[in-house]
Short mmCIF file of N, CA and C in Angstrom, two decimals:
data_model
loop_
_atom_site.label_atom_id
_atom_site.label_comp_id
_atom_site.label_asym_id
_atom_site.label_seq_id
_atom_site.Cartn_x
_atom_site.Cartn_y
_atom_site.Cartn_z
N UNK A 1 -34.86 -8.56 14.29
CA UNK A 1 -34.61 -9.15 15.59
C UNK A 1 -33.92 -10.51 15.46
N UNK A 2 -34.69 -11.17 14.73
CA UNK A 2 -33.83 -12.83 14.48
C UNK A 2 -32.30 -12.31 14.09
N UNK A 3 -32.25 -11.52 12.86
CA UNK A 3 -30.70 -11.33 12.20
C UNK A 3 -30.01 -10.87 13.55
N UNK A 4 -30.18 -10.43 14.57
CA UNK A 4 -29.32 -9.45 15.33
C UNK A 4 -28.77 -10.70 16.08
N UNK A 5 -29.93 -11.89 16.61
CA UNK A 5 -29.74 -12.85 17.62
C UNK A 5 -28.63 -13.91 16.39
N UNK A 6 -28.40 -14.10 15.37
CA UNK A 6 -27.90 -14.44 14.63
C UNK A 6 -26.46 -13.98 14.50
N UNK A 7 -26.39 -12.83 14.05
CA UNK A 7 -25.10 -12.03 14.40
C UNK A 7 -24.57 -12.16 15.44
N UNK A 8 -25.11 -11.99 16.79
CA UNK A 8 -24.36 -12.46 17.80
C UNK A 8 -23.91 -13.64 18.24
N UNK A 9 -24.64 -14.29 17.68
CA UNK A 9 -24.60 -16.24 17.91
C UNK A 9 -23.56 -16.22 17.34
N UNK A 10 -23.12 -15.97 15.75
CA UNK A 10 -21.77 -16.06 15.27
C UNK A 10 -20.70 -15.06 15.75
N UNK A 11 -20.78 -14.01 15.99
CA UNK A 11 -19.81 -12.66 17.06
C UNK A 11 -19.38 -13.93 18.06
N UNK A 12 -19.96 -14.81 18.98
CA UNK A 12 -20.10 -15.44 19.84
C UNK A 12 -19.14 -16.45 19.42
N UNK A 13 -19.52 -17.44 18.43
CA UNK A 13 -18.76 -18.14 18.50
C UNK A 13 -17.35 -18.36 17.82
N UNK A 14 -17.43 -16.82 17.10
CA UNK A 14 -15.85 -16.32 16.14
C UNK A 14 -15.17 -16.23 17.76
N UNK A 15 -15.30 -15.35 18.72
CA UNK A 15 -14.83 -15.12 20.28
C UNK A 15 -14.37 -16.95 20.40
N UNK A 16 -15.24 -17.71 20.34
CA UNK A 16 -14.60 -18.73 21.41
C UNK A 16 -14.15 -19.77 20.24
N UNK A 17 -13.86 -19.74 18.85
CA UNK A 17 -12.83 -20.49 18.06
C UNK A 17 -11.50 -19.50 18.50
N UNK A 18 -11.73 -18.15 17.92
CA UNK A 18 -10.24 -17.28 18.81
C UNK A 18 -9.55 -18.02 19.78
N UNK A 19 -10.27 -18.00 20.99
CA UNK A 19 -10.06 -18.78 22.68
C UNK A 19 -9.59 -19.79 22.42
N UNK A 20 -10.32 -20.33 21.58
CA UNK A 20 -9.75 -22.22 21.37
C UNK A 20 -8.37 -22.41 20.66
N UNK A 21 -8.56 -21.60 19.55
CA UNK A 21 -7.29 -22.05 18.64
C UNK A 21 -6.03 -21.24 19.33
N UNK A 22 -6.54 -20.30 20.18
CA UNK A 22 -5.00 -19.61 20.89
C UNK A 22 -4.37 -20.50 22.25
N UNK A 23 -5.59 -20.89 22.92
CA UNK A 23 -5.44 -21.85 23.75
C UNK A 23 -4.63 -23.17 23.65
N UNK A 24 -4.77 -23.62 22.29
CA UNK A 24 -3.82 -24.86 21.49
C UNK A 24 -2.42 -24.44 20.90
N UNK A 25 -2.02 -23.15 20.49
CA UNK A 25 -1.42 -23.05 20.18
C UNK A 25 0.11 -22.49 21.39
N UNK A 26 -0.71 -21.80 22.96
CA UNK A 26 0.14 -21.38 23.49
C UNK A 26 0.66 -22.84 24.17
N UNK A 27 -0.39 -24.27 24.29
CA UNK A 27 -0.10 -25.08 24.77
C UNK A 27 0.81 -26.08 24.21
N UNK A 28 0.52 -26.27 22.72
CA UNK A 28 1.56 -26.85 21.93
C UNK A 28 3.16 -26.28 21.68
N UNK A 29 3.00 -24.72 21.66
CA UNK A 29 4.48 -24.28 22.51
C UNK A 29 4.73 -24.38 23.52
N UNK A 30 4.12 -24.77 25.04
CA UNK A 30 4.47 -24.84 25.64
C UNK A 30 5.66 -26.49 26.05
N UNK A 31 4.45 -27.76 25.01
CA UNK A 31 4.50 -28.57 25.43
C UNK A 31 5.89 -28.71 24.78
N UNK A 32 6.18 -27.92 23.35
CA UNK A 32 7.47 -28.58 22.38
C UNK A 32 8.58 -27.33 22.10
N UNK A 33 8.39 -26.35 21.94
CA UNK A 33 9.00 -25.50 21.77
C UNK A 33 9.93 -24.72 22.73
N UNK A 34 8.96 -24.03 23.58
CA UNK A 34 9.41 -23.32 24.94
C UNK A 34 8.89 -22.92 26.14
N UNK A 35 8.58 -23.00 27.38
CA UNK A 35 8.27 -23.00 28.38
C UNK A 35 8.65 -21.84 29.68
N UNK A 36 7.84 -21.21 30.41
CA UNK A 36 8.81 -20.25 31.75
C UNK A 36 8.86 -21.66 32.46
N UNK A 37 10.20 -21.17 33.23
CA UNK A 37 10.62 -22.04 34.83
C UNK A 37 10.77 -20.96 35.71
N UNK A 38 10.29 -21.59 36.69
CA UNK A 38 11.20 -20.08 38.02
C UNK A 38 11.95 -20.94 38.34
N UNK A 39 12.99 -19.90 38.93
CA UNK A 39 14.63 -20.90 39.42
C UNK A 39 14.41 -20.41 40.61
N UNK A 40 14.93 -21.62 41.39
CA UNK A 40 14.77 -22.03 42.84
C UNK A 40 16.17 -22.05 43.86
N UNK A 41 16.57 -21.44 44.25
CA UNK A 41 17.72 -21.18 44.82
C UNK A 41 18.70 -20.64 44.30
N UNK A 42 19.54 -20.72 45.18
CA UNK A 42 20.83 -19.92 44.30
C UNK A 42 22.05 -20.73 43.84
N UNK A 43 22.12 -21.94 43.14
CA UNK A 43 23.29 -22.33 42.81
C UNK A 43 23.46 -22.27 41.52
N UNK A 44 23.05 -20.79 40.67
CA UNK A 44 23.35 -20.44 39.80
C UNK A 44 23.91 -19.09 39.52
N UNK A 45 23.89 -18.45 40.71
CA UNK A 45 24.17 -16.99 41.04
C UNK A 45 25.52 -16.97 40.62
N UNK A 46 25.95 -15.63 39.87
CA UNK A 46 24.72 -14.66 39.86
C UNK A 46 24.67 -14.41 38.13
N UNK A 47 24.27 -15.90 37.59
CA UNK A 47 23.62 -15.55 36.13
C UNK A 47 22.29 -16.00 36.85
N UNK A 48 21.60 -16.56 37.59
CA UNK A 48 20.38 -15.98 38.01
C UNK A 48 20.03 -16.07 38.95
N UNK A 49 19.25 -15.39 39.43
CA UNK A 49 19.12 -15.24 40.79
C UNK A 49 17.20 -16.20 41.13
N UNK A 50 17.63 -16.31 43.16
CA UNK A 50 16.28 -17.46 43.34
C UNK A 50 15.03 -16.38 42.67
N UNK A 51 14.08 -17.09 42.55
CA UNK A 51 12.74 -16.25 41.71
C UNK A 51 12.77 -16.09 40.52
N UNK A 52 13.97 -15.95 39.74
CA UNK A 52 14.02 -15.27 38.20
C UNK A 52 12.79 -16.92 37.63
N UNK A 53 12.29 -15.66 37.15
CA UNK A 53 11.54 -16.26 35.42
C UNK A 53 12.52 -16.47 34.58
N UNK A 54 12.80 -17.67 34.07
CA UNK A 54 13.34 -17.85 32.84
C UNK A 54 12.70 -18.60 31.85
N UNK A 55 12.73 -18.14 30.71
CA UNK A 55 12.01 -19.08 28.84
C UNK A 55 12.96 -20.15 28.25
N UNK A 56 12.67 -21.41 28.59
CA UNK A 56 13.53 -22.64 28.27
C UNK A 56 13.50 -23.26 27.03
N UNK A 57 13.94 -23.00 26.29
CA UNK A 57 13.82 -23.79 24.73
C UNK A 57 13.85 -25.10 24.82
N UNK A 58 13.07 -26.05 24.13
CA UNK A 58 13.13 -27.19 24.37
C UNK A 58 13.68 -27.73 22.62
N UNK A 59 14.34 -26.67 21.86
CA UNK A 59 14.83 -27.69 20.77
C UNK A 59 16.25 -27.08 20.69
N UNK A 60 16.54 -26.62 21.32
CA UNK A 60 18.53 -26.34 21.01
C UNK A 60 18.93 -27.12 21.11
N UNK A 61 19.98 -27.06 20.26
CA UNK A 61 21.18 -28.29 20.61
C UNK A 61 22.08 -27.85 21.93
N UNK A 62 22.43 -28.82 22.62
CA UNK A 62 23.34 -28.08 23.91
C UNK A 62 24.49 -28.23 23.51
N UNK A 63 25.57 -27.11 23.96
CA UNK A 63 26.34 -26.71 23.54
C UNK A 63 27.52 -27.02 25.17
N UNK A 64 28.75 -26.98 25.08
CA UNK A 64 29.19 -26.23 26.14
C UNK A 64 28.89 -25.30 26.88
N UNK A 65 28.66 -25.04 28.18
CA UNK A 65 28.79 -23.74 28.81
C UNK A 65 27.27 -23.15 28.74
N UNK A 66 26.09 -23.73 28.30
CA UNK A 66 24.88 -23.94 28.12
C UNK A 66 23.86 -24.05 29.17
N UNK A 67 23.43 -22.82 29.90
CA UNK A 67 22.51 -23.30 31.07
C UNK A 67 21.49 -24.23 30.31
N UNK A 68 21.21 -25.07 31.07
CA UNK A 68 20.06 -26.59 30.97
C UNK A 68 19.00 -26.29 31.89
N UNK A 69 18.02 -26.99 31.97
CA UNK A 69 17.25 -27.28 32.68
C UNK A 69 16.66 -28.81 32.56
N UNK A 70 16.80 -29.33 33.95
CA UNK A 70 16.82 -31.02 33.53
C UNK A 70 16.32 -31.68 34.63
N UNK A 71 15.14 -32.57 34.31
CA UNK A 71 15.00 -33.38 35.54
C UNK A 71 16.37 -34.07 36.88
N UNK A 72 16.18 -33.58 37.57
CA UNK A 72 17.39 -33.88 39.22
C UNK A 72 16.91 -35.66 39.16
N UNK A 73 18.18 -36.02 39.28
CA UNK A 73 18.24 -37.54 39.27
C UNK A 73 17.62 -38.02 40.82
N UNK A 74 18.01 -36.96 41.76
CA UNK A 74 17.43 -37.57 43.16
C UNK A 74 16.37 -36.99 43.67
N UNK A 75 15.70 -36.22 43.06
CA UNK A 75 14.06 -35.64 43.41
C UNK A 75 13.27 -35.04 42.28
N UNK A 76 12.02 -35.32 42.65
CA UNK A 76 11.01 -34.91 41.91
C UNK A 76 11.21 -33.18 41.40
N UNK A 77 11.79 -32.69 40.68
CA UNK A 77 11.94 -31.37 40.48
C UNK A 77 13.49 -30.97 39.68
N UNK A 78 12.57 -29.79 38.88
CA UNK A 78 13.76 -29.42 37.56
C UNK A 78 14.64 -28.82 38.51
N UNK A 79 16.18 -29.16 37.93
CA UNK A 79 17.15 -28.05 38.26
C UNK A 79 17.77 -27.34 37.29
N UNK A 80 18.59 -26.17 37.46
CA UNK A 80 19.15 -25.14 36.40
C UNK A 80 20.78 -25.32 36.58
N UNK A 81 21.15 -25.63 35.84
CA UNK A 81 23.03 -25.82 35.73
C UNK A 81 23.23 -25.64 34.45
N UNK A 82 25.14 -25.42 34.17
CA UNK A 82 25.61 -25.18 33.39
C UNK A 82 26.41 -26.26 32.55
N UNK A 83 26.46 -26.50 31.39
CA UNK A 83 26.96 -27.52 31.22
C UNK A 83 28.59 -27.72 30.72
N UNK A 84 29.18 -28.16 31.52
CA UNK A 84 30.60 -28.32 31.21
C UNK A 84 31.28 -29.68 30.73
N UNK A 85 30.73 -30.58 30.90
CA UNK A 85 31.19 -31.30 29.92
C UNK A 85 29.80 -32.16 28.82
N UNK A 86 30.35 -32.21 27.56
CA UNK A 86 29.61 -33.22 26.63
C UNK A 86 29.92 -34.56 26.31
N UNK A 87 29.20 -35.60 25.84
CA UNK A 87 30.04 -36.44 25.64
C UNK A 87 31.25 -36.57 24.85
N UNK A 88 32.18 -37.28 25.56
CA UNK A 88 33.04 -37.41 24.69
C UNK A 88 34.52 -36.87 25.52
N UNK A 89 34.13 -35.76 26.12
CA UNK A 89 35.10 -35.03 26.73
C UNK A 89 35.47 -35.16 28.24
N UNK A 90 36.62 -34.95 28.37
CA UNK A 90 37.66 -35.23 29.77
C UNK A 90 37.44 -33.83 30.63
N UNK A 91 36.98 -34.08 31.95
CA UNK A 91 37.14 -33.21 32.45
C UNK A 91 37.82 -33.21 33.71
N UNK A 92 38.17 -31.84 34.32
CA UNK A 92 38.83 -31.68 35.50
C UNK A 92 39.23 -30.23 36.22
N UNK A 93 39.23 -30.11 37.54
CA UNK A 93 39.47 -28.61 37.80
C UNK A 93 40.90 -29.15 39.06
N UNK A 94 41.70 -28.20 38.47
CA UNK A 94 43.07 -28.21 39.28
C UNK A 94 43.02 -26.26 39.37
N UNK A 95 43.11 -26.27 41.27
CA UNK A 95 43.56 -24.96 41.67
C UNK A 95 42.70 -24.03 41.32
N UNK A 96 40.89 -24.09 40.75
CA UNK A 96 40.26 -23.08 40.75
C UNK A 96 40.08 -23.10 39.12
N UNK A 97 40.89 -23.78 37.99
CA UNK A 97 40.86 -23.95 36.93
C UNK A 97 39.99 -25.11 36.51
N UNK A 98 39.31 -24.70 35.08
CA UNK A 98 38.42 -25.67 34.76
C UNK A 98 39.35 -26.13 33.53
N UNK A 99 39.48 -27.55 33.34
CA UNK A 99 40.42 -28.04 31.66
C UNK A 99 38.77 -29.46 31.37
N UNK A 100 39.15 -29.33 29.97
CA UNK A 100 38.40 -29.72 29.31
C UNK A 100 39.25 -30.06 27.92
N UNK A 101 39.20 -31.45 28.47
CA UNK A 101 40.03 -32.09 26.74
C UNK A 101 41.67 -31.57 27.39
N UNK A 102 41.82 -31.05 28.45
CA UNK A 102 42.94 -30.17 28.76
C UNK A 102 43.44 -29.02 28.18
N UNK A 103 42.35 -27.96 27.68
CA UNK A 103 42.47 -26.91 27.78
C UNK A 103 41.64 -26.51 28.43
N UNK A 104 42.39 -25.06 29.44
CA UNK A 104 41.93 -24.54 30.46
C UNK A 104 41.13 -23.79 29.73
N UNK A 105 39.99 -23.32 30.66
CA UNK A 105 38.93 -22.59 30.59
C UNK A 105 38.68 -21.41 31.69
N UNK A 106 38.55 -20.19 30.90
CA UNK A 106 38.58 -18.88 32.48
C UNK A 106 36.94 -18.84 32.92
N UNK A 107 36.56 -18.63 33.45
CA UNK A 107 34.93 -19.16 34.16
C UNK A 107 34.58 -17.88 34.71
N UNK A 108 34.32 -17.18 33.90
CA UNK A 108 33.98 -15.63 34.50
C UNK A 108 32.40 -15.75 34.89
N UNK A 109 31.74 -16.89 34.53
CA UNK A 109 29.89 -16.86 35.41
C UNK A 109 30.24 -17.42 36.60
N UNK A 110 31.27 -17.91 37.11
CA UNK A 110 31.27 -18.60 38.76
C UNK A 110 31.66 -17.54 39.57
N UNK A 111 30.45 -17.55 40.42
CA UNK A 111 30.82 -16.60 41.59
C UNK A 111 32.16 -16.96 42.33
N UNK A 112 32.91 -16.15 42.88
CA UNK A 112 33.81 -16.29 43.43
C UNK A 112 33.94 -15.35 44.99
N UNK A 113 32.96 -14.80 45.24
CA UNK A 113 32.61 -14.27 46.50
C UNK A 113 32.54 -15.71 47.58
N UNK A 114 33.00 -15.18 48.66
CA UNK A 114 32.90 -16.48 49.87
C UNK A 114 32.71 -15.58 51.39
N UNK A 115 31.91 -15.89 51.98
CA UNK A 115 32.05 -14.92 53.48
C UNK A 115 33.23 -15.82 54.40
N UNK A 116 33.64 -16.69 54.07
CA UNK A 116 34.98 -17.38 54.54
C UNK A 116 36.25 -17.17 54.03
N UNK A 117 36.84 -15.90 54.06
CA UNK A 117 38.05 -15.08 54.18
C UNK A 117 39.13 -16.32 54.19
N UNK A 118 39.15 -17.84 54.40
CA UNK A 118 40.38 -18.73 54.81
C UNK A 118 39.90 -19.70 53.34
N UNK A 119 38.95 -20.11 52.70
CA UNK A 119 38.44 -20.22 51.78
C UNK A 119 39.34 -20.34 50.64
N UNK A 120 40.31 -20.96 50.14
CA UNK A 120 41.30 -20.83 49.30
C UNK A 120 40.68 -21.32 47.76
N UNK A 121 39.75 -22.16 47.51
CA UNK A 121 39.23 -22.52 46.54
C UNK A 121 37.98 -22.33 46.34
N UNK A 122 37.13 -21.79 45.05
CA UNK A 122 35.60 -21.63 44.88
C UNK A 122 35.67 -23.19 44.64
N UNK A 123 35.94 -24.06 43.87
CA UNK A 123 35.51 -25.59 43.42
C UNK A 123 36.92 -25.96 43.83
N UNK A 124 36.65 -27.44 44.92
CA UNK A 124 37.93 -28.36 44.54
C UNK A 124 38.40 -28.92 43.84
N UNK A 125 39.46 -29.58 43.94
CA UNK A 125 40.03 -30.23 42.41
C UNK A 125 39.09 -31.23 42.62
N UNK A 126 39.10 -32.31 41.31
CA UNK A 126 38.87 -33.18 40.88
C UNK A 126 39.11 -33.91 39.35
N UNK A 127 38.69 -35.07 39.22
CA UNK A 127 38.44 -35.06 37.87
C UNK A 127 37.87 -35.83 37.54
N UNK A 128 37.03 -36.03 36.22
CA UNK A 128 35.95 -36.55 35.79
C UNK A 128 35.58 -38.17 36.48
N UNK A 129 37.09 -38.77 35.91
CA UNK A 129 37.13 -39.96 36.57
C UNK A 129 36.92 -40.38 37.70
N UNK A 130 37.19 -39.48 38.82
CA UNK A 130 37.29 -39.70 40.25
C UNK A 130 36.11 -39.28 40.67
N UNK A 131 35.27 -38.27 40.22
CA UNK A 131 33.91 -38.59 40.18
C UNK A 131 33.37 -39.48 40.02
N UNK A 132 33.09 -40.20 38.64
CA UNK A 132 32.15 -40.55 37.90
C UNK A 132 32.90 -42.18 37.79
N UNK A 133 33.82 -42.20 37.98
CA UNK A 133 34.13 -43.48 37.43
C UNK A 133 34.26 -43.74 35.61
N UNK A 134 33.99 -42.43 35.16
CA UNK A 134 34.22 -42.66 33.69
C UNK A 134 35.80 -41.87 32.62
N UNK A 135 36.27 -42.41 32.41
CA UNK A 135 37.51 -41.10 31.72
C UNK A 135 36.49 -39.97 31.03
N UNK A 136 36.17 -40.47 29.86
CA UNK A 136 34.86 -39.19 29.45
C UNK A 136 33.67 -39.45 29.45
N UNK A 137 32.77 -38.29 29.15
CA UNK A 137 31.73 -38.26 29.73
C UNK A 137 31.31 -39.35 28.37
N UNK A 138 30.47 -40.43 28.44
CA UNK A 138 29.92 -41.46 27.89
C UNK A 138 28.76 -40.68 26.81
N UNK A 139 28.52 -41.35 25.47
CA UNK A 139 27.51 -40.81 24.80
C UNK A 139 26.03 -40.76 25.93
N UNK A 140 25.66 -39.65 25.51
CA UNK A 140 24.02 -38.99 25.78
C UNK A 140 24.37 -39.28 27.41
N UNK A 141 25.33 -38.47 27.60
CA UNK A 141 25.38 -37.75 29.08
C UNK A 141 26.14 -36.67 29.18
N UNK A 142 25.47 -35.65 29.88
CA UNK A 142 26.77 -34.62 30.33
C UNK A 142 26.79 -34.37 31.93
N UNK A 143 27.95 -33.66 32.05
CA UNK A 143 28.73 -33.55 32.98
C UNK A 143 28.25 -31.49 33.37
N UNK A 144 27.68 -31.74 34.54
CA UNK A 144 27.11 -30.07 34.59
C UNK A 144 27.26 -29.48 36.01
N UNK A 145 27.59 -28.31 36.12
CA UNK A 145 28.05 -27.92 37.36
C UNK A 145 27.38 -26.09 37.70
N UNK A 146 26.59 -25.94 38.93
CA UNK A 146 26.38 -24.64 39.06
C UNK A 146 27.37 -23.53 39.03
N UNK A 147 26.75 -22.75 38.83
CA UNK A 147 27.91 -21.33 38.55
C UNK A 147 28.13 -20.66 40.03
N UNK A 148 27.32 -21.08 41.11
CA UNK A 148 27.51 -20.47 42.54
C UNK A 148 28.16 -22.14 43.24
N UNK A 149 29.71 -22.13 43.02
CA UNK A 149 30.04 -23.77 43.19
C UNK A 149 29.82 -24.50 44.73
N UNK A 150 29.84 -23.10 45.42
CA UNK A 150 29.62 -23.40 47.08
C UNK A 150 28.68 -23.67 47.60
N UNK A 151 27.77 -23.27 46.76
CA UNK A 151 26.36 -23.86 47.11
C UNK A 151 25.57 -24.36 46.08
N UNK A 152 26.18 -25.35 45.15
CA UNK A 152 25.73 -25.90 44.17
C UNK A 152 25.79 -27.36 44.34
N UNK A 153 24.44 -28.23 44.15
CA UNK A 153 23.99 -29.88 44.29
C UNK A 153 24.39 -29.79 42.74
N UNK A 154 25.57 -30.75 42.30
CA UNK A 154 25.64 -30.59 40.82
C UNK A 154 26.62 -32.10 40.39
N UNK A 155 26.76 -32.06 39.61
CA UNK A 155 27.33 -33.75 39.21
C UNK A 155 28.81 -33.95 39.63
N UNK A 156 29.17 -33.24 40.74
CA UNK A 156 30.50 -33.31 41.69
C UNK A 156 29.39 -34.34 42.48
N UNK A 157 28.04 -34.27 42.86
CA UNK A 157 27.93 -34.94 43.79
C UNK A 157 26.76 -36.31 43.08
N UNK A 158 26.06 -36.21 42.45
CA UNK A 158 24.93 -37.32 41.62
C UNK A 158 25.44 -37.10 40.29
N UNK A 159 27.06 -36.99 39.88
CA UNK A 159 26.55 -37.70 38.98
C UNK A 159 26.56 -36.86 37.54
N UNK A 160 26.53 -37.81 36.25
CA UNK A 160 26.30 -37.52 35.11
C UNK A 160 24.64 -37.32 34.89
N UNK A 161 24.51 -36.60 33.93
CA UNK A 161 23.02 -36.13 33.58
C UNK A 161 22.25 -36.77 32.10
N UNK A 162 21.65 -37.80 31.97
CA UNK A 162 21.19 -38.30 31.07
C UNK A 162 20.20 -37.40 29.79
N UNK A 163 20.67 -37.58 28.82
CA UNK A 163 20.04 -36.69 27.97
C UNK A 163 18.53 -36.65 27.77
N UNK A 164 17.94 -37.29 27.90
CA UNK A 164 16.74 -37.40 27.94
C UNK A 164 15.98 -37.33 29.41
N UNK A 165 16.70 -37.02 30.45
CA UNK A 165 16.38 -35.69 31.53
C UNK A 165 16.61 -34.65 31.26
N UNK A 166 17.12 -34.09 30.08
CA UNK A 166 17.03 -32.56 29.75
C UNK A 166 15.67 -32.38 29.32
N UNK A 167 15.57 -31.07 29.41
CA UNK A 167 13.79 -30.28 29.87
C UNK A 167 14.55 -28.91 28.54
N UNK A 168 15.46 -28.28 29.02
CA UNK A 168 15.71 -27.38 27.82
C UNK A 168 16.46 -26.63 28.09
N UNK A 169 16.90 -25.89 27.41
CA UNK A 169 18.21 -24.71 27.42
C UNK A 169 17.37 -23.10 28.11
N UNK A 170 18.66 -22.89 28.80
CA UNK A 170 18.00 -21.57 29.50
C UNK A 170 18.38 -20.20 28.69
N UNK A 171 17.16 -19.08 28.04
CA UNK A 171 17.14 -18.60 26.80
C UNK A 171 17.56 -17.19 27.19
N UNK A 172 15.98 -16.82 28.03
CA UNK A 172 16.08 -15.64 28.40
C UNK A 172 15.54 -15.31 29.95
N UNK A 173 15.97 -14.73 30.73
CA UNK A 173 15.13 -14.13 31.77
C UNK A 173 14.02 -12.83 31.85
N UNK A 174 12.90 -13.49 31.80
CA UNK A 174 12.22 -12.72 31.87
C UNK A 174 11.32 -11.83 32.95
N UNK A 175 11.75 -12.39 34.26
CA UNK A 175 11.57 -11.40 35.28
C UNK A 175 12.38 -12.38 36.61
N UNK A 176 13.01 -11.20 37.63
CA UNK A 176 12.91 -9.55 36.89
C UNK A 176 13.98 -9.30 36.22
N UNK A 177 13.38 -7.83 35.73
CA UNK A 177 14.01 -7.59 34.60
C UNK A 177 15.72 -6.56 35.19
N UNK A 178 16.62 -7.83 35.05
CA UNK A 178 17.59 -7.49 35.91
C UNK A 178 18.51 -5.88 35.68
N UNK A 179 18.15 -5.49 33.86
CA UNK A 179 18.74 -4.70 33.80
C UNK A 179 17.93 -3.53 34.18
N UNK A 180 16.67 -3.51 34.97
CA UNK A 180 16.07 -2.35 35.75
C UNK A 180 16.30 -2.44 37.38
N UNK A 181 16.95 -3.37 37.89
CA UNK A 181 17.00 -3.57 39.29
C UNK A 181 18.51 -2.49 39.64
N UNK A 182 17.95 -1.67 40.59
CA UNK A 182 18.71 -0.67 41.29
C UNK A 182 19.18 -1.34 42.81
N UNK A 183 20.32 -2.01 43.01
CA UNK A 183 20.76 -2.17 44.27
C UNK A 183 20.61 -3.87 44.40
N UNK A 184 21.05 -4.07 45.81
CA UNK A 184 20.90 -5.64 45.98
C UNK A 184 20.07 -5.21 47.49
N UNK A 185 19.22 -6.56 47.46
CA UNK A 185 18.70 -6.62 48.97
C UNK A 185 19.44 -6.31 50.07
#
């Protein structure tokens, strides 16, 4: 009788070192490694759509063309954009074209659907400078813009993005799982 209450006392507490040490470990990935976000609107459509689950790496290096996820300079809350410029580099869009360093770039993730038929441009021109006030984008900032441009809050309007408001690179989507979705709403 004692051995049995014994056995279970340790059964018992092998169960809650398990609990503990898994508990630390999903949290210490969460805190450094990688994280879910749900994405919140659509000014990323249609590489993702509002609701998607996505897994954010928090140690990539960012790259060009790199969905981010990064503290929003004007509210409490992450946003999801793409990153088009790094430091260092000149940017600008003439006529629907993106140049960078002044080579053009073809932008096959920007939606280009508009229910305004008179609509001649998805993004207006601009350029970095006339934004930002900077020729290039300054060390440990980039320059990032949604992939749905018509309805995208993105550094056409606040701005360069400080590197240390990045939160992490966008990896995978994990719900839903887009390549089982039959139809659109």
């Amino acid at each position: 009788m004692q051995a049995e209450k014994t056995n279970m006392k340790k059964e018992i507490l092998s169960y809650i070192k398990i609990i503990v040490i898994t508990a630390i470990v999903v949290l210490g990935c969460k805190q450094f490694l990688f994280a879910p976000i749900k994405v919140q609107g659509a000014s990323m459509y249609p590489t993702y759509e509002d609701k998607d689950i996505i897994i954010v790496s928090k140690t990539s290096k960012i790259e060009r063309f790199d969905q981010i996820v990064f503290q929003s300079p004007t509210e409490d809350e992450l946003y999801i954009k793409r990153v088009i410029g790094l430091p260092g580099d000149t940017v600008e869009m003439i006529d629907d074209v993106l140049y960078v360093n002044g080579k053009a770039y073809k932008e096959d993730y920007v939606n280009r659907q508009t229910d305004d038929p008179s609509q001649l441009r998805i993004t207006e021109n601009f350029t970095l400078e006339g934004l930002t006030n900077e020729k290039k984008v300054p060390e440990g900032k980039y320059f990032v813009m949604g992939d749905n441009r018509l309805k995208s809050y993105d550094s056409r309007h606040y701005g360069l993005i400080a590197k240390e408001a990045i939160y992490g690179e966008a990896k995978i989507t994990v719900y839903p799982f887009k390549h089982f979705h039959v139809g659109r709403e």
